[in-house]
PDB file of C-alpha atoms in Angstrom:
ATOM      1  CA  ILE A   1      96.090  85.641 103.179  1.00 85.00           C
ATOM      2  CA  VAL A   2      94.665  89.103 103.883  1.00 89.00           C
ATOM      3  CA  THR A   3      91.176  89.750 105.245  1.00 90.00           C
ATOM      4  CA  VAL A   4      89.835  93.327 105.233  1.00 91.00           C
ATOM      5  CA  GLY A   5      86.927  94.242 107.488  1.00 88.00           C
ATOM      6  CA  VAL A   6      84.129  96.717 106.911  1.00 86.00           C
ATOM      7  CA  ASN A   7      85.774  98.936 109.553  1.00 86.00           C
ATOM      8  CA  GLY A   8      88.560  99.543 107.009  1.00 89.00           C
ATOM      9  CA  SER A   9      91.320  97.647 108.826  1.00 92.00           C
ATOM     10  CA  ILE A  10      93.129  94.398 108.055  1.00 93.00           C
ATOM     11  CA  THR A  11      91.377  91.985 110.413  1.00 91.00           C
ATOM     12  CA  SER A  12      93.568  88.995 109.537  1.00 90.00           C
ATOM     13  CA  LEU A  13      97.016  88.655 107.961  1.00 90.00           C
ATOM     14  CA  VAL A  14      98.379  85.127 107.591  1.00 89.00           C
ATOM     15  CA  ASN A  15     101.948  84.513 106.431  1.00 87.00           C
ATOM     16  CA  LEU A  16     101.682  81.334 104.359  1.00 85.00           C
ATOM     17  CA  HIS A  17     105.399  80.618 104.812  1.00 84.00           C
ATOM     18  CA  ASP A  18     104.729  79.614 108.429  1.00 85.00           C
ATOM     19  CA  ASN A  19     100.925  79.955 108.766  1.00 85.00           C
ATOM     20  CA  ASN A  20     101.262  82.516 111.558  1.00 85.00           C
ATOM     21  CA  GLU A  21      98.402  85.001 111.850  1.00 84.00           C
ATOM     22  CA  LEU A  22      99.924  88.415 112.462  1.00 88.00           C
ATOM     23  CA  ALA A  23      97.009  90.821 112.641  1.00 86.00           C
ATOM     24  CA  GLY A  24      95.972  90.494 116.276  1.00 79.00           C
ATOM     25  CA  ARG A  25      92.908  92.702 116.662  1.00 82.00           C
ATOM     26  CA  GLY A  26      93.564  94.652 113.481  1.00 90.00           C
ATOM     27  CA  LEU A  27      96.125  96.521 111.391  1.00 94.00           C
ATOM     28  CA  PHE A  28      95.589 100.114 110.230  1.00 95.00           C
ATOM     29  CA  THR A  29      92.650 100.807 112.496  1.00 92.00           C
ATOM     30  CA  PHE A  30      91.473 104.391 112.560  1.00 90.00           C
ATOM     31  CA  ALA A  31      89.709 106.229 115.384  1.00 77.00           C
ATOM     32  CA  GLY A  32      85.992 106.534 114.813  1.00 67.00           C
ATOM     33  CA  ASP A  33      85.728 103.815 112.169  1.00 68.00           C
ATOM     34  CA  ALA A  34      82.497 101.819 112.397  1.00 71.00           C
ATOM     35  CA  ASP A  35      81.491  98.432 110.984  1.00 71.00           C
ATOM     36  CA  THR A  36      79.071  99.986 108.508  1.00 71.00           C
ATOM     37  CA  ASN A  37      81.129 100.440 105.341  1.00 76.00           C
ATOM     38  CA  ALA A  38      81.087  98.622 102.021  1.00 81.00           C
ATOM     39  CA  ILE A  39      84.227  97.012 100.602  1.00 88.00           C
ATOM     40  CA  ASP A  40      84.785  97.747  96.916  1.00 91.00           C
ATOM     41  CA  VAL A  41      86.969  95.368  94.913  1.00 92.00           C
ATOM     42  CA  GLU A  42      88.749  97.725  92.503  1.00 91.00           C
ATOM     43  CA  GLU A  43      91.001  95.108  90.881  1.00 90.00           C
ATOM     44  CA  ASP A  44      90.636  91.324  90.880  1.00 90.00           C
ATOM     45  CA  GLY A  45      93.036  89.492  88.614  1.00 88.00           C
ATOM     46  CA  PRO A  46      95.653  86.749  88.604  1.00 86.00           C
ATOM     47  CA  VAL A  47      98.502  89.184  89.318  1.00 87.00           C
ATOM     48  CA  LEU A  48      96.923  91.993  91.342  1.00 91.00           C
ATOM     49  CA  CYS A  49      94.014  92.407  93.752  1.00 93.00           C
ATOM     50  CA  ARG A  50      93.027  95.742  95.290  1.00 95.00           C
ATOM     51  CA  VAL A  51      90.190  96.559  97.672  1.00 94.00           C
ATOM     52  CA  ARG A  52      88.957  99.956  98.789  1.00 95.00           C
ATOM     53  CA  VAL A  53      86.943 101.027 101.817  1.00 93.00           C
ATOM     54  CA  ASP A  54      85.499 104.551 102.076  1.00 91.00           C
ATOM     55  CA  LEU A  55      84.964 105.360 105.745  1.00 89.00           C
ATOM     56  CA  ASP A  56      82.582 107.846 107.282  1.00 86.00           C
ATOM     57  CA  SER A  57      85.002 108.465 110.129  1.00 85.00           C
ATOM     58  CA  SER A  58      85.981 111.768 111.724  1.00 85.00           C
ATOM     59  CA  PRO A  59      87.832 112.953 109.742  1.00 89.00           C
ATOM     60  CA  PRO A  60      86.690 110.811 106.794  1.00 90.00           C
ATOM     61  CA  HIS A  61      89.247 108.645 105.056  1.00 90.00           C
ATOM     62  CA  THR A  62      89.737 105.955 102.411  1.00 93.00           C
ATOM     63  CA  ALA A  63      91.783 102.782 102.814  1.00 94.00           C
ATOM     64  CA  ARG A  64      93.222 100.805  99.891  1.00 95.00           C
ATOM     65  CA  TYR A  65      95.008  97.458 100.224  1.00 96.00           C
ATOM     66  CA  THR A  66      96.845  95.836  97.319  1.00 95.00           C
ATOM     67  CA  LEU A  67      98.192  92.328  96.885  1.00 92.00           C
ATOM     68  CA  ALA A  68     100.408  91.755  93.856  1.00 89.00           C
ATOM     69  CA  ALA A  69     103.065  89.240  92.896  1.00 80.00           C
ATOM     70  CA  LEU A  70     105.237  90.342  95.832  1.00 84.00           C
ATOM     71  CA  ASP A  71     105.717  89.180  99.425  1.00 88.00           C
ATOM     72  CA  ARG A  72     104.099  92.288 100.834  1.00 92.00           C
ATOM     73  CA  VAL A  73     100.805  94.135 101.257  1.00 94.00           C
ATOM     74  CA  ASP A  74     100.727  97.679  99.879  1.00 95.00           C
ATOM     75  CA  VAL A  75      98.614 100.156 101.823  1.00 96.00           C
ATOM     76  CA  GLU A  76      97.335 103.589 100.793  1.00 96.00           C
ATOM     77  CA  GLU A  77      95.465 105.631 103.394  1.00 95.00           C
ATOM     78  CA  THR A  78      93.889 108.994 102.515  1.00 95.00           C
ATOM     79  CA  ILE A  79      92.346 111.375 105.040  1.00 93.00           C
ATOM     80  CA  THR A  80      90.028 113.913 103.426  1.00 92.00           C
ATOM     81  CA  GLY A  81      89.363 116.342 106.241  1.00 90.00           C
ATOM     82  CA  GLY A  82      91.231 118.620 108.596  1.00 89.00           C
ATOM     83  CA  PHE A  83      91.930 117.845 112.250  1.00 90.00           C
ATOM     84  CA  GLY A  84      93.532 119.434 115.277  1.00 89.00           C
ATOM     85  CA  ASP A  85      94.254 116.414 117.470  1.00 90.00           C
ATOM     86  CA  THR A  86      96.646 113.485 116.966  1.00 92.00           C
ATOM     87  CA  GLN A  87      95.571 111.195 114.138  1.00 92.00           C
ATOM     88  CA  GLY A  88      97.191 108.004 112.913  1.00 94.00           C
ATOM     89  CA  TYR A  89      96.761 104.329 112.125  1.00 95.00           C
ATOM     90  CA  GLY A  90      96.763 101.693 114.825  1.00 95.00           C
ATOM     91  CA  ILE A  91      98.819  98.509 114.478  1.00 95.00           C
ATOM     92  CA  ASP A  92      97.851  95.737 116.892  1.00 94.00           C
ATOM     93  CA  LEU A  93     100.782  93.549 117.952  1.00 94.00           C
ATOM     94  CA  THR A  94      98.969  90.905 119.985  1.00 93.00           C
ATOM     95  CA  GLY A  95      99.351  88.490 117.067  1.00 91.00           C
ATOM     96  CA  ILE A  96     103.114  88.505 117.767  1.00 93.00           C
ATOM     97  CA  PRO A  97     103.564  87.323 121.382  1.00 93.00           C
ATOM     98  CA  GLY A  98     106.518  88.985 123.097  1.00 93.00           C
ATOM     99  CA  ALA A  99     107.073  91.400 120.225  1.00 94.00           C
ATOM    100  CA  VAL A 100     109.916  93.900 120.466  1.00 96.00           C
ATOM    101  CA  VAL A 101     110.155  96.975 118.267  1.00 97.00           C
ATOM    102  CA  HIS A 102     113.074  98.054 116.096  1.00 97.00           C
ATOM    103  CA  HIS A 103     112.936 101.113 113.887  1.00 96.00           C
ATOM    104  CA  GLU A 104     115.045 103.528 111.914  1.00 94.00           C
ATOM    105  CA  GLU A 105     115.911 106.501 114.063  1.00 90.00           C
ATOM    106  CA  THR A 106     117.817 109.478 112.679  1.00 85.00           C
ATOM    107  CA  GLY A 107     121.150 108.062 111.540  1.00 84.00           C
ATOM    108  CA  MET A 108     120.723 104.592 113.079  1.00 90.00           C
ATOM    109  CA  THR A 109     118.484 101.595 113.574  1.00 94.00           C
ATOM    110  CA  ALA A 110     117.301 101.344 117.160  1.00 95.00           C
ATOM    111  CA  LEU A 111     115.815  98.828 119.560  1.00 97.00           C
ATOM    112  CA  ALA A 112     112.998 100.551 121.437  1.00 96.00           C
ATOM    113  CA  LYS A 113     114.254  99.704 124.925  1.00 96.00           C
ATOM    114  CA  ARG A 114     116.356 101.512 127.521  1.00 96.00           C
ATOM    115  CA  VAL A 115     120.123 101.003 127.500  1.00 97.00           C
ATOM    116  CA  SER A 116     119.923  99.249 130.879  1.00 96.00           C
ATOM    117  CA  HIS A 117     117.622  96.681 129.249  1.00 96.00           C
ATOM    118  CA  GLY A 118     119.813  96.135 126.194  1.00 96.00           C
ATOM    119  CA  GLY A 119     118.205  98.786 124.013  1.00 96.00           C
ATOM    120  CA  ASP A 120     119.297 102.042 122.416  1.00 95.00           C
ATOM    121  CA  TYR A 121     117.437 104.679 124.446  1.00 95.00           C
ATOM    122  CA  ALA A 122     119.165 106.442 127.330  1.00 95.00           C
ATOM    123  CA  ASP A 123     117.880 105.628 130.805  1.00 95.00           C
ATOM    124  CA  SER A 124     117.141 109.294 131.462  1.00 92.00           C
ATOM    125  CA  LYS A 125     116.656 112.563 129.583  1.00 90.00           C
ATOM    126  CA  ALA A 126     115.395 110.774 126.467  1.00 92.00           C
ATOM    127  CA  ARG A 127     111.898 111.812 125.378  1.00 93.00           C
ATOM    128  CA  THR A 128     109.913 108.755 124.316  1.00 95.00           C
ATOM    129  CA  ASP A 129     106.258 109.752 123.844  1.00 94.00           C
ATOM    130  CA  PHE A 130     106.721 109.743 120.059  1.00 95.00           C
ATOM    131  CA  LEU A 131     109.636 108.031 118.328  1.00 95.00           C
ATOM    132  CA  THR A 132     111.005 108.781 114.883  1.00 94.00           C
ATOM    133  CA  LEU A 133     109.589 106.617 112.101  1.00 93.00           C
ATOM    134  CA  ASN A 134     111.832 106.949 109.092  1.00 91.00           C
ATOM    135  CA  HIS A 135     111.829 104.180 106.474  1.00 95.00           C
ATOM    136  CA  PHE A 136     110.560 101.310 108.634  1.00 96.00           C
ATOM    137  CA  VAL A 137     109.402  99.886 111.930  1.00 97.00           C
ATOM    138  CA  ASP A 138     109.661  96.176 112.746  1.00 97.00           C
ATOM    139  CA  ALA A 139     107.740  94.172 115.346  1.00 96.00           C
ATOM    140  CA  SER A 140     109.092  90.652 115.912  1.00 95.00           C
ATOM    141  CA  ASN A 141     109.695  87.948 118.444  1.00 94.00           C
ATOM    142  CA  ASP A 142     112.450  85.360 118.078  1.00 94.00           C
ATOM    143  CA  VAL A 143     110.457  83.367 115.512  1.00 92.00           C
ATOM    144  CA  PHE A 144     108.362  85.650 113.302  1.00 93.00           C
ATOM    145  CA  GLY A 145     106.972  89.138 112.819  1.00 93.00           C
ATOM    146  CA  PHE A 146     106.597  91.885 110.239  1.00 94.00           C
ATOM    147  CA  SER A 147     108.158  95.118 109.080  1.00 96.00           C
ATOM    148  CA  ILE A 148     106.145  98.119 107.954  1.00 97.00           C
ATOM    149  CA  SER A 149     107.580 100.478 105.383  1.00 96.00           C
ATOM    150  CA  SER A 150     106.449 104.084 105.795  1.00 96.00           C
ATOM    151  CA  SER A 151     106.833 106.703 103.083  1.00 94.00           C
ATOM    152  CA  GLU A 152     105.253 109.714 104.802  1.00 94.00           C
ATOM    153  CA  SER A 153     104.662 109.122 108.518  1.00 93.00           C
ATOM    154  CA  ALA A 154     107.479 110.840 110.381  1.00 92.00           C
ATOM    155  CA  PHE A 155     106.619 109.673 113.922  1.00 95.00           C
ATOM    156  CA  MET A 156     105.003 106.801 115.787  1.00 96.00           C
ATOM    157  CA  LYS A 157     103.808 106.045 119.289  1.00 96.00           C
ATOM    158  CA  VAL A 158     104.978 102.749 120.780  1.00 96.00           C
ATOM    159  CA  GLY A 159     102.338 101.177 123.013  1.00 96.00           C
ATOM    160  CA  ASN A 160     101.571 103.252 126.111  1.00 96.00           C
ATOM    161  CA  SER A 161     104.807 105.254 126.037  1.00 96.00           C
ATOM    162  CA  ASP A 162     104.814 108.800 127.342  1.00 95.00           C
ATOM    163  CA  VAL A 163     107.414 111.541 127.663  1.00 94.00           C
ATOM    164  CA  ASP A 164     109.391 109.747 130.372  1.00 94.00           C
ATOM    165  CA  THR A 165     108.261 106.125 130.026  1.00 95.00           C
ATOM    166  CA  LEU A 166     109.143 103.838 127.113  1.00 96.00           C
ATOM    167  CA  ASP A 167     106.768 100.884 126.709  1.00 96.00           C
ATOM    168  CA  GLU A 168     109.244  98.073 126.010  1.00 96.00           C
ATOM    169  CA  THR A 169     106.601  95.334 125.646  1.00 93.00           C
ATOM    170  CA  PRO A 170     104.016  97.148 123.530  1.00 95.00           C
ATOM    171  CA  SER A 171     100.751  95.636 122.368  1.00 94.00           C
ATOM    172  CA  SER A 172     100.256  98.282 119.676  1.00 95.00           C
ATOM    173  CA  LEU A 173     101.799 100.999 117.544  1.00 96.00           C
ATOM    174  CA  LEU A 174     100.317 104.245 116.254  1.00 97.00           C
ATOM    175  CA  LEU A 175     101.685 105.430 112.911  1.00 97.00           C
ATOM    176  CA  VAL A 176     101.154 109.179 113.174  1.00 95.00           C
ATOM    177  CA  VAL A 177      99.692 111.186 110.307  1.00 94.00           C
ATOM    178  CA  GLY A 178      99.640 114.509 112.140  1.00 92.00           C
ATOM    179  CA  MET A 179      99.804 115.934 115.662  1.00 90.00           C
ATOM    180  CA  GLN A 180     100.639 118.986 117.773  1.00 88.00           C
ATOM    181  CA  PRO A 181     102.091 117.410 120.937  1.00 86.00           C
ATOM    182  CA  ASP A 182     103.546 120.622 122.335  1.00 86.00           C
ATOM    183  CA  ALA A 183     100.714 123.066 121.698  1.00 84.00           C
ATOM    184  CA  PRO A 184     100.676 126.024 121.392  1.00 85.00           C
ATOM    185  CA  LEU A 185     104.033 125.427 119.686  1.00 82.00           C
ATOM    186  CA  GLY A 186     103.883 124.148 116.108  1.00 83.00           C
ATOM    187  CA  PHE A 187     101.156 124.488 113.502  1.00 86.00           C
ATOM    188  CA  ALA A 188      97.592 124.315 114.786  1.00 89.00           C
ATOM    189  CA  SER A 189      95.146 122.100 112.866  1.00 88.00           C
ATOM    190  CA  GLN A 190      97.898 120.926 110.500  1.00 88.00           C
ATOM    191  CA  GLY A 191      98.260 124.421 109.111  1.00 89.00           C
ATOM    192  CA  GLY A 192      94.802 124.218 107.561  1.00 89.00           C
ATOM    193  CA  ASP A 193      95.554 121.265 105.297  1.00 90.00           C
ATOM    194  CA  GLY A 194      92.617 118.976 104.539  1.00 90.00           C
ATOM    195  CA  THR A 195      94.098 116.062 102.560  1.00 94.00           C
ATOM    196  CA  PHE A 196      96.706 113.623 103.870  1.00 94.00           C
ATOM    197  CA  VAL A 197      97.937 110.653 101.824  1.00 96.00           C
ATOM    198  CA  ASN A 198     100.119 107.993 103.463  1.00 96.00           C
ATOM    199  CA  HIS A 199     101.680 104.953 101.825  1.00 96.00           C
ATOM    200  CA  TYR A 200     102.822 101.876 103.736  1.00 97.00           C
ATOM    201  CA  ALA A 201     103.806  98.296 102.952  1.00 96.00           C
ATOM    202  CA  ILE A 202     103.667  95.288 105.272  1.00 96.00           C
ATOM    203  CA  PHE A 203     106.423  92.673 104.965  1.00 95.00           C
ATOM    204  CA  PRO A 204     105.705  89.485 106.978  1.00 94.00           C
ATOM    205  CA  HIS A 205     108.759  87.382 107.799  1.00 93.00           C
ATOM    206  CA  ASP A 206     109.124  83.895 109.264  1.00 91.00           C
ATOM    207  CA  SER A 207     112.205  84.652 111.344  1.00 89.00           C
ATOM    208  CA  GLY A 208     113.324  87.113 113.983  1.00 92.00           C
ATOM    209  CA  TYR A 209     114.327  90.714 113.331  1.00 94.00           C
ATOM    210  CA  ASP A 210     116.762  91.287 110.455  1.00 94.00           C
ATOM    211  CA  GLY A 211     117.763  94.941 110.145  1.00 93.00           C
ATOM    212  CA  LEU A 212     119.196  94.629 106.647  1.00 93.00           C
ATOM    213  CA  LEU A 213     116.073  92.863 105.414  1.00 93.00           C
ATOM    214  CA  SER A 214     113.771  95.434 107.033  1.00 94.00           C
ATOM    215  CA  LEU A 215     115.582  98.431 105.567  1.00 93.00           C
ATOM    216  CA  SER A 216     116.110  96.948 102.107  1.00 93.00           C
ATOM    217  CA  SER A 217     112.460  95.857 101.940  1.00 93.00           C
ATOM    218  CA  ALA A 218     111.302  99.334 102.939  1.00 94.00           C
ATOM    219  CA  LEU A 219     113.510 100.963 100.316  1.00 93.00           C
ATOM    220  CA  SER A 220     112.209  98.586  97.641  1.00 91.00           C
ATOM    221  CA  ALA A 221     108.639  99.680  98.397  1.00 93.00           C
ATOM    222  CA  GLN A 222     109.485 103.386  98.527  1.00 93.00           C
ATOM    223  CA  ASN A 223     111.623 103.416  95.368  1.00 90.00           C
ATOM    224  CA  PRO A 224     109.710 101.431  92.737  1.00 83.00           C
ATOM    225  CA  PRO A 225     111.208 100.754  89.293  1.00 81.00           C
ATOM    226  CA  VAL A 226     110.762 103.499  86.717  1.00 81.00           C
ATOM    227  CA  ALA A 227     109.947 102.512  83.119  1.00 81.00           C
ATOM    228  CA  VAL A 228     111.387 104.555  80.251  1.00 78.00           C
ATOM    229  CA  LEU A 229     110.948 104.206  76.505  1.00 80.00           C
ATOM    230  CA  ALA A 230     113.858 102.480  74.762  1.00 75.00           C
ATOM    231  CA  THR A 231     114.712 103.858  71.310  1.00 77.00           C
ATOM    232  CA  GLY A 232     117.337 103.158  68.661  1.00 79.00           C
ATOM    233  CA  ALA A 233     118.402 100.152  66.654  1.00 83.00           C
ATOM    234  CA  PRO A 234     117.927  96.670  68.152  1.00 81.00           C
ATOM    235  CA  ASP A 235     121.697  96.210  68.463  1.00 83.00           C
ATOM    236  CA  ALA A 236     122.458  99.737  69.716  1.00 80.00           C
ATOM    237  CA  GLU A 237     124.549 100.069  72.865  1.00 78.00           C
ATOM    238  CA  TYR A 238     122.695 101.149  75.979  1.00 70.00           C
ATOM    239  CA  ALA A 239     123.644 104.775  76.625  1.00 67.00           C
ATOM    240  CA  GLY A 240     121.973 105.082  80.011  1.00 64.00           C
ATOM    241  CA  ARG A 241     119.753 107.892  81.185  1.00 60.00           C
ATOM    242  CA  ASP A 242     119.604 110.155  84.190  1.00 61.00           C
ATOM    243  CA  LEU A 243     116.280 109.921  86.019  1.00 54.00           C
ATOM    244  CA  VAL A 244     115.060 112.880  88.020  1.00 53.00           C
TER     245      VAL A 244
END
């Protein structure tokens, strides 16, 4: 069961497999969003439901949430204005007591803890203010949690982590859309771009962290089936086709 608030975030997410409410104080919150927006139901049918919220935030953005005949929530977030600071979508983890974070780092899946605490990050000389967010991030305790598939966000902030401190018991995540953490290095104001589209999918699960499940679920959301027109006689052999 998904409840979307007029601030544009998911205010409640209940996994009906175990009746756990996962949203905490909100999923996909955005800085500057106010409780003054109208929710538009774009699709409302037996197979698919989609709602849209246009937000007069700074910068302005639009949130779309889709429920279909799948065990996931599809999310499309579109920012329609330039910015020079760090912008992203907040994920509250207080609905998952004792949550730990796993994610796909470059070339590996990692537990966001120091090696001395059983994790995968070196105890020193490992920058941790922003961690790599490749295909997925998972927040779970020993009983339940969720994975989030990310198609475009390259980095995330875990709780109150900074350059030298890794927050190993985070109460939130920030899925980064754009930033310039080492200014004046990098591109100021996102190189002048003014439109940013990010796709995510939330996969609740009624068990602890499963790396194979998290990665395969993320890949299923990011690589949807492609339909092609079949031609030829009804009994013709399938010749196959290269898709590019």
